[in-house]
Coordinates of C-alpha atoms in Angstrom, one line a residue:
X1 CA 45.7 0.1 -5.2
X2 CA 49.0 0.8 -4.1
X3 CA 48.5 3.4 -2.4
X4 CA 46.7 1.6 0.0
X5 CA 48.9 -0.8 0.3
X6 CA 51.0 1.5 1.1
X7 CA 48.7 3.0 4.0
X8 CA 48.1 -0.5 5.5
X9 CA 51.5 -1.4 5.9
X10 CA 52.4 2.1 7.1
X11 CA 49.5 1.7 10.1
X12 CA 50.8 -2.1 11.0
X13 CA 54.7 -0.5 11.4
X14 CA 53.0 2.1 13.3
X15 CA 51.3 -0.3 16.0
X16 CA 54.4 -2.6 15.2
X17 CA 57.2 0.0 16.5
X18 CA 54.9 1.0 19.4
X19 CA 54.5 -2.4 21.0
X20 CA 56.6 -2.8 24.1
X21 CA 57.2 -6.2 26.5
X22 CA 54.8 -7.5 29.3
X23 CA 57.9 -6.4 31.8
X24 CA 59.2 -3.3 30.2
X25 CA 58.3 0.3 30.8
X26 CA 56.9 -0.2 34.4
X27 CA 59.0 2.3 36.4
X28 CA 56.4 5.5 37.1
X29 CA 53.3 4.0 36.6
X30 CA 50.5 4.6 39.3
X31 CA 50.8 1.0 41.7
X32 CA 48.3 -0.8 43.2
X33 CA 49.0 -2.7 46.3
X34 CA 47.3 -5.8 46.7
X35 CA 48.4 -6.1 50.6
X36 CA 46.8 -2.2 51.7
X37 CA 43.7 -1.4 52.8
X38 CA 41.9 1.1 51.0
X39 CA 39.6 3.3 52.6
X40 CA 36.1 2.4 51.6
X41 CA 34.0 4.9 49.3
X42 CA 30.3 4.5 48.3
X43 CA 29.2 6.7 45.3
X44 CA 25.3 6.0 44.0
X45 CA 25.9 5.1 40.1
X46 CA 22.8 7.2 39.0
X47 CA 25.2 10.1 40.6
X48 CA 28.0 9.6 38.7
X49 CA 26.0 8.1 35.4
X50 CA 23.2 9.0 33.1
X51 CA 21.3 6.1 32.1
X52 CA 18.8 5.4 28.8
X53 CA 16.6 2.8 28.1
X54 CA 16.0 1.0 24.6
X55 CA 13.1 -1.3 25.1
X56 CA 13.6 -4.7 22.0
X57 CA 10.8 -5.3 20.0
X58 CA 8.7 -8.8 20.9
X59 CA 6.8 -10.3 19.3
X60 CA 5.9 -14.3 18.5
X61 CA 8.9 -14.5 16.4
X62 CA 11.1 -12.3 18.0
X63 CA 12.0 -13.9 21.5
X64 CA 15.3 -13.8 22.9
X65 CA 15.8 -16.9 25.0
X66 CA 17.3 -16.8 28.6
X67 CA 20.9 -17.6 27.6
X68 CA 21.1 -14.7 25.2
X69 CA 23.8 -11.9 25.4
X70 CA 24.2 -8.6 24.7
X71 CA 27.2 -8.7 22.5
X72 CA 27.4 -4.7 21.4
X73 CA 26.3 -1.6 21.0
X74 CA 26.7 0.7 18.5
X75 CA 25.4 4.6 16.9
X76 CA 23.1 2.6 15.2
X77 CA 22.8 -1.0 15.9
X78 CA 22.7 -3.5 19.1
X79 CA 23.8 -7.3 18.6
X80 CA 22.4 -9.9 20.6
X81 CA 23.1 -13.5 20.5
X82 CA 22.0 -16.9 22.0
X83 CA 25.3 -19.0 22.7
X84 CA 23.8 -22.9 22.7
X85 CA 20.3 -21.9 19.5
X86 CA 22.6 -19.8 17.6
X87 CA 20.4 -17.1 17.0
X88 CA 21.5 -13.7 15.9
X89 CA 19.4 -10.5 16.5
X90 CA 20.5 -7.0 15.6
X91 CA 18.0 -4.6 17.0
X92 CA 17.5 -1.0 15.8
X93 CA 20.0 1.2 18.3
X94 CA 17.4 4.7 18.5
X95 CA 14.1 2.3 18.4
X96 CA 14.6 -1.3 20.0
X97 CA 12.7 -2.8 16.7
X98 CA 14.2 -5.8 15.1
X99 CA 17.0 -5.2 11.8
X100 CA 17.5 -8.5 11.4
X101 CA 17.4 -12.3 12.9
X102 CA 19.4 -15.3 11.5
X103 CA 20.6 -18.3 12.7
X104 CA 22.8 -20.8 10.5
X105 CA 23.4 -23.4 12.8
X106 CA 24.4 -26.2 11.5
X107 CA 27.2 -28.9 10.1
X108 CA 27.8 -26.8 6.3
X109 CA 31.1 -24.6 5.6
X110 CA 29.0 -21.6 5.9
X111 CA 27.6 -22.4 8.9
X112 CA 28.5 -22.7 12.8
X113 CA 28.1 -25.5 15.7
X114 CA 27.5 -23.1 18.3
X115 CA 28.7 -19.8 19.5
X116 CA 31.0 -20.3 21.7
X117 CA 33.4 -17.1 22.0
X118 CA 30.9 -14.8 21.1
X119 CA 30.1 -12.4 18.1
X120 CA 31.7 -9.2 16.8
X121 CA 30.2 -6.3 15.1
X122 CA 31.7 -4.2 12.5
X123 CA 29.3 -1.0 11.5
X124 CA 31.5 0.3 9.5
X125 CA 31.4 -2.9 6.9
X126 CA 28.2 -3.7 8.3
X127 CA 29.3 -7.5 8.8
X128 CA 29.1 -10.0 11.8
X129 CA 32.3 -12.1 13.4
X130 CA 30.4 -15.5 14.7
X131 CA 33.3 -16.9 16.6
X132 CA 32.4 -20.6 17.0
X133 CA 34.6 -23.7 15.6
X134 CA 36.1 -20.8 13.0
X135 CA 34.9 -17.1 12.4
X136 CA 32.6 -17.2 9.9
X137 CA 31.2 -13.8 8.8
X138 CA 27.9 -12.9 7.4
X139 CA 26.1 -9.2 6.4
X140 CA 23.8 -7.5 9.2
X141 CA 20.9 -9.7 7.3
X142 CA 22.6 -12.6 7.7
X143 CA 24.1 -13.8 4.1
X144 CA 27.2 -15.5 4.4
X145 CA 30.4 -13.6 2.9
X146 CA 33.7 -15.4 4.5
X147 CA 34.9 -17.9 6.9
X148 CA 38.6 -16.1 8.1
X149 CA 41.5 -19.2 9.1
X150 CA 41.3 -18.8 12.7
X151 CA 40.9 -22.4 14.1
X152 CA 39.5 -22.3 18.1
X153 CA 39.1 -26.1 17.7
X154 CA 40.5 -27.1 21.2
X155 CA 41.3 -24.1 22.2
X156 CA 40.5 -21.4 25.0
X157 CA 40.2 -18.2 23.1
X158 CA 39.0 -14.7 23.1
X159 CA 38.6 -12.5 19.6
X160 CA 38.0 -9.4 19.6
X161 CA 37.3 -6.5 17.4
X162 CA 40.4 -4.5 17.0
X163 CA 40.5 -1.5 14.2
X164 CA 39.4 -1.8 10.5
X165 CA 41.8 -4.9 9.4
X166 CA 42.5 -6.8 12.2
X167 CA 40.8 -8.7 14.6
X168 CA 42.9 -9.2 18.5
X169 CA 42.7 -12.7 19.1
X170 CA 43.8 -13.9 22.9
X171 CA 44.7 -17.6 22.9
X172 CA 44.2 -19.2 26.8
X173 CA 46.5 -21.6 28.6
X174 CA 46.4 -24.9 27.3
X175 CA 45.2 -27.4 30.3
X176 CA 44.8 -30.7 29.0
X177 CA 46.8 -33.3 31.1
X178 CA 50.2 -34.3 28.4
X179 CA 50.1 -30.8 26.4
X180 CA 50.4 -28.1 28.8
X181 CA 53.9 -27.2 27.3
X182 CA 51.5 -26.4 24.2
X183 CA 50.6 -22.7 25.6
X184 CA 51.8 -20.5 23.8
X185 CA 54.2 -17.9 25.5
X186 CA 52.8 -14.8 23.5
X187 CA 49.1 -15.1 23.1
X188 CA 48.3 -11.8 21.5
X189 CA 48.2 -11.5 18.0
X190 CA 46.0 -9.4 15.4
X191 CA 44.4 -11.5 12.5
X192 CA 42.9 -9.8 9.1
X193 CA 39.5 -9.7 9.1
X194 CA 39.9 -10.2 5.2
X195 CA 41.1 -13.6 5.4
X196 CA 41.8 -14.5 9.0
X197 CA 46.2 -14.5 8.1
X198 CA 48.8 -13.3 10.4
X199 CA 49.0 -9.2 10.5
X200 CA 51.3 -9.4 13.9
X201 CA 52.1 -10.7 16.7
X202 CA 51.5 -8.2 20.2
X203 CA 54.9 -8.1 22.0
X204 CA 53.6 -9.4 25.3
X205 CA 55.4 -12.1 26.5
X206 CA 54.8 -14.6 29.5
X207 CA 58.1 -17.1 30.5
X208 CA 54.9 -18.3 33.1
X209 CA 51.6 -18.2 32.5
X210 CA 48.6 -19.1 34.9
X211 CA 45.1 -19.9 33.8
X212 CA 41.1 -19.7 36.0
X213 CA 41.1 -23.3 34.7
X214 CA 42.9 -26.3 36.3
X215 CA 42.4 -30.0 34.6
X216 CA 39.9 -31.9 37.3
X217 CA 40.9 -35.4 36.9
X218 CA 38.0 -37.9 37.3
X219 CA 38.5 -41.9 37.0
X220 CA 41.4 -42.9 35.2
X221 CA 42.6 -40.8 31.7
X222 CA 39.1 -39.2 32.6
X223 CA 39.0 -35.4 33.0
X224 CA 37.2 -32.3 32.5
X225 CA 37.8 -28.5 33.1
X226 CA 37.6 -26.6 36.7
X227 CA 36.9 -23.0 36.2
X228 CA 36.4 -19.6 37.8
X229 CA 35.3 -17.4 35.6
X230 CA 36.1 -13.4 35.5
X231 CA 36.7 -11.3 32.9
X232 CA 40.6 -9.5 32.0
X233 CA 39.9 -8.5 28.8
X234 CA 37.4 -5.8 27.5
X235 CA 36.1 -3.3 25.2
X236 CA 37.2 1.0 26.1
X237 CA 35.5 2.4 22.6
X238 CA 37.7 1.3 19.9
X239 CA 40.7 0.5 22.4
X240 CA 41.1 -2.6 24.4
X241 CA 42.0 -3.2 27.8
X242 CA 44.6 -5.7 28.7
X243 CA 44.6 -7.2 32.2
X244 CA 46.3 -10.6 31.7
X245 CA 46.1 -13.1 34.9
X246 CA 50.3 -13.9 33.8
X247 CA 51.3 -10.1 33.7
X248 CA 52.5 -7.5 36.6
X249 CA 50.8 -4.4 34.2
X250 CA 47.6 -3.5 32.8
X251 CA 47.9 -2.1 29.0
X252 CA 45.9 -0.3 26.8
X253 CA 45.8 -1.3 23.8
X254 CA 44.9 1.5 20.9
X255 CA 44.4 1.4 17.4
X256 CA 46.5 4.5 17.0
X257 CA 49.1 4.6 19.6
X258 CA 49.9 0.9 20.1
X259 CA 50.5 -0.5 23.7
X260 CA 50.5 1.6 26.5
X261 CA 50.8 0.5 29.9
X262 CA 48.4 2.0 32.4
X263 CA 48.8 0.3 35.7
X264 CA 51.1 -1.6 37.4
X265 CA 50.5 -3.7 40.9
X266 CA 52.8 -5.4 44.1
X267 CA 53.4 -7.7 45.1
X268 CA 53.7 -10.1 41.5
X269 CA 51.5 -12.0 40.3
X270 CA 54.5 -14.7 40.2
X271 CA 55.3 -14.5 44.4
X272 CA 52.8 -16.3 46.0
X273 CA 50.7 -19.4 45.7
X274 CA 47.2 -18.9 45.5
X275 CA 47.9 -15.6 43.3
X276 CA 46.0 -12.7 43.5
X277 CA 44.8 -11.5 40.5
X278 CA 42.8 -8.4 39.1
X279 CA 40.1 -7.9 36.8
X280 CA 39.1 -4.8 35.1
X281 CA 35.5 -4.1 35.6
X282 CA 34.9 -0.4 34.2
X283 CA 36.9 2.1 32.8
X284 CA 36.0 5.8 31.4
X285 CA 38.3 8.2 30.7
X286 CA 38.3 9.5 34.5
X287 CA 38.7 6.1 36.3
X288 CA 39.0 2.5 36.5
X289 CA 37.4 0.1 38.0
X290 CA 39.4 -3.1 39.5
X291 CA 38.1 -6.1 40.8
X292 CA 40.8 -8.4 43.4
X293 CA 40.2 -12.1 43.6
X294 CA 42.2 -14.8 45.2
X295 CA 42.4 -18.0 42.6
X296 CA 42.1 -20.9 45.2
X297 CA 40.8 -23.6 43.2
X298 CA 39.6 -25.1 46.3
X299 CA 37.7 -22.1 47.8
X300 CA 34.1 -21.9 47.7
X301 CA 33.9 -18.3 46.6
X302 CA 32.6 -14.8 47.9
X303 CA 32.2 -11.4 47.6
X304 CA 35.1 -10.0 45.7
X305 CA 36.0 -6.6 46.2
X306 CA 36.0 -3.6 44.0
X307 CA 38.7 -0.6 43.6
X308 CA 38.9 2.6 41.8
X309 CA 41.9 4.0 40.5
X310 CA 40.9 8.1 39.5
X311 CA 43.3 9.0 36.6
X312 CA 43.6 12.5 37.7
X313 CA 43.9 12.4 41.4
X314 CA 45.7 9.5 41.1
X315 CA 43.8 8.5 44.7
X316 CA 42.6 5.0 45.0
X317 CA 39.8 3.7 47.0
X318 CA 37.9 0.6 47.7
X319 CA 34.3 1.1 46.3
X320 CA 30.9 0.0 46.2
X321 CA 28.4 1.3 43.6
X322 CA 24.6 1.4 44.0
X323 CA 22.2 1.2 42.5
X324 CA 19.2 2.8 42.9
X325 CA 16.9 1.8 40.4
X326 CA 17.3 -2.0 40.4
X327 CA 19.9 -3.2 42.8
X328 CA 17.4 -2.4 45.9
X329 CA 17.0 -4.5 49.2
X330 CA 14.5 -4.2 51.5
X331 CA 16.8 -2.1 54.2
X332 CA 19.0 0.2 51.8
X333 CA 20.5 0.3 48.3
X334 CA 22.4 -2.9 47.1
X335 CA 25.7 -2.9 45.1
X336 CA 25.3 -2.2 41.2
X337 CA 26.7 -5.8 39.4
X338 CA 28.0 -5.7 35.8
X339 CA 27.3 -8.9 34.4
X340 CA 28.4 -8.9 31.0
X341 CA 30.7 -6.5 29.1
X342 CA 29.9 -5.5 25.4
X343 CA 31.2 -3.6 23.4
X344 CA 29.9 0.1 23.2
X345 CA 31.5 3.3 23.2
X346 CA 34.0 5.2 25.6
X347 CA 32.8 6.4 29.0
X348 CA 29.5 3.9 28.6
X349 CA 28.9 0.8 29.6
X350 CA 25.3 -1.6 28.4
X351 CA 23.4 -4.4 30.2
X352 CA 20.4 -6.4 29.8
X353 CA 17.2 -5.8 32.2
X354 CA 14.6 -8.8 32.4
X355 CA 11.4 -7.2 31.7
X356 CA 9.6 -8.2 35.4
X357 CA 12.5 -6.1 36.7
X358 CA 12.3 -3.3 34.7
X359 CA 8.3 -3.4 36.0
X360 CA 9.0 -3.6 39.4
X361 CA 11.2 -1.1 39.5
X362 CA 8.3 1.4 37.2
X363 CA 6.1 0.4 40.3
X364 CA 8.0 1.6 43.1
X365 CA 8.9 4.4 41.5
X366 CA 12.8 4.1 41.1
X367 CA 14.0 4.6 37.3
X368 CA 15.6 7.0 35.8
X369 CA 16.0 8.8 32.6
X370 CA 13.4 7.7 29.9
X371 CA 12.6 4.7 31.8
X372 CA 9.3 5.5 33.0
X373 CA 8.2 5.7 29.6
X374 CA 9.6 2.5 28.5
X375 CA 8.8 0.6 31.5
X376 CA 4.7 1.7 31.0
X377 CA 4.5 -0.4 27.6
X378 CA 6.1 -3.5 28.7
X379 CA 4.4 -7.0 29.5
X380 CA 5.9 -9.3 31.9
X381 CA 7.3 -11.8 29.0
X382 CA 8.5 -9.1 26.8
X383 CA 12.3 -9.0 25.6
X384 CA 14.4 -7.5 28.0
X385 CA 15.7 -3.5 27.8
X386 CA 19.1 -2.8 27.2
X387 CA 19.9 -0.4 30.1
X388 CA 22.8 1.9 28.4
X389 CA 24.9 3.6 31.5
X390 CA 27.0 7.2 30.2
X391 CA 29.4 8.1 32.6
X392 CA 29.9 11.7 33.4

């Protein structure tokens, strides 16, 4: 027993010593320049990717509704849930057939309102994080084990999984009118996934922090949330990818190494008014992908363009992906559109395709990999395929 103690705390001074400042060790890191224009590159994603298929089992009891998400995917194992039900499916990773479903929705201790952060899981302890009013963990079957002290009551948060003891949790910018000087100024910290207590606290700090949400006030104390949604924190294997709205640098963040900053950009996020902000889309160990978006609260939206930072050449580009198996128009190949981000392993990236698409697609002849094969069984109102995309 103690040497294990010994062990844990020797990992936590280990990401401890290694964490540096949101401001600090910026001079030589690769810039991107949110006022050039970068030449325009079109690459066709089956070129640069390999993709497989895993068709999910349907039957009358197993239907995932049309708010469900693809939370992860592991060597053995892919978690779905639906957000507003509550239902939990873990699907067989090699066959598509059903592991196990649960859903404790409910008003108990052990059980959850809603899902409203997501779900987490952890193979290794073959357990489930279901992030809702508190993380309440449960087995792959769905048995109840733990609820960790990690309160989102009221909060904007995003918890993620993080190494074998801690979980990352991000805590947003607090918006309601009267407690704005509530948001924290460091909003990374890693939690134990034992109990849900304090293992650290990540040294990024933000004097200023800006948020995708503004307070929308209606008639008189009356108001409710405004937001543009994008992502700026993901899943890279078993690191994480940092690329906070309030900081000038995007960070890896690795179970072994600590924080290490990968990219920096000009002009700061803190000169102008709307800012410009990035959002990582992709990243492998040969690129990554960045999206840049103006946050104009009053703007009615658009097309927001994509870049691509090469880690070898160091070359950037602006660049648009296409698909050729689903993202088709009638005159030429449409732009491949990552809609959710789950967690998976390095250099791959996971989706869900509606079944009708997948069929189309089998019909004019346009999949690749095993798809064919899957694609021949399906019915129009089976559960979607989870599309897995390796990067090569």
């Amino acid at each position: 027993m103690k040497t294990k103690n010994l062990i844990l705390l020797a990992s936590l001074f280990l990401i401890g010593s290694q964490i540096v400042t949101a401001q600090s060790k910026a001079g030589g890191l690769p810039v991107f320049d949110f006022s050039k224009d970068y030449p325009l590159k079109k690459v066709i994603l089956q070129d640069m990717a390999d993709v497989e298929y895993v068709p999910l089992e349907t039957t009358d009891n197993i239907l995932l509704g049309g708010s469900s998400l693809l939370s992860a995917v592991t060597d053995k194992y892919i978690l779905v849930h639906e957000s507003r039900l509550g239902d939990i499916f873990v699907f067989d990773r090699n066959t598509g057939k059903l592991y196990s479903h649960f859903n404790h929705k409910g008003q108990g201790g052990m059980e959850y309102n809603w899902i409203n952060i997501g779900t987490i899981l952890d193979e290794k302890k073959e357990e489930i994080y279901v992030c809702s009013q508190s993380v309440q963990v449960y087995s792959l079957k769905g048995e109840y084990k733990r609820t960790l002290k990690i309160s989102t009551s009221g909060k904007e948060m995003g918890i993620f999984d993080f190494d074998d003891e801690s979980l990352l949790i991000y805590e947003g910018v607090i918006i309601e009118p009267g407690r704005e000087n509530k948001t924290p100024k460091d909003p990374y910290r890693l939690m134990s996934k034992k109990d849900g207590s304090l293992v650290s606290v990540l040294g990024l700090h933000f004097p200023k922090r800006y948020s995708n949400k503004v307070a929308q006030h209606l008639d008189g104390n009356i108001w409710r949330p405004y937001v543009l949604s994008y992502p700026q924190n993901m899943h890279d294997g078993s690191d994480l990818i940092i690329a906070d709205i309030s900081s000038d640098t995007i960070y890896r963040l690795s179970p072994e190494k600590g924080l290490i900053p990968l990219l920096t950009r000009k002009p700061s996020i803190h000169v102008s008014e709307p800012r410009h902000i990035w959002m990582p889309f992709v990243i492998t160990d040969k690129f990554i992908q960045i999206g840049k978006f103006l946050l104009d609260f009053n703007a009615r939206g658009g097309k927001i363009p994509v870049f691509m930072y090469d880690f070898k050449t160091g070359e950037i580009n602006r660049i648009s992906i296409l698909d050729a198996e689903f993202a088709v128009k009638p005159y030429g190949l449409g732009e491949w559109d990552m809609g959710t981000f789950p967690a998976i392993a390095k250099n791959m990236a996971a989706e869900l395709i509606q079944a009708p698409v997948m069929i189309e697609a089998y019909q004019k002849k346009r999949l690749k990999g095993n798809g064919n094969k899957v694609a021949e069984e399906l019915m129009e109102d089976d559960n979607p395929v989870v599309r897995i995309i390796k990067f090569k």
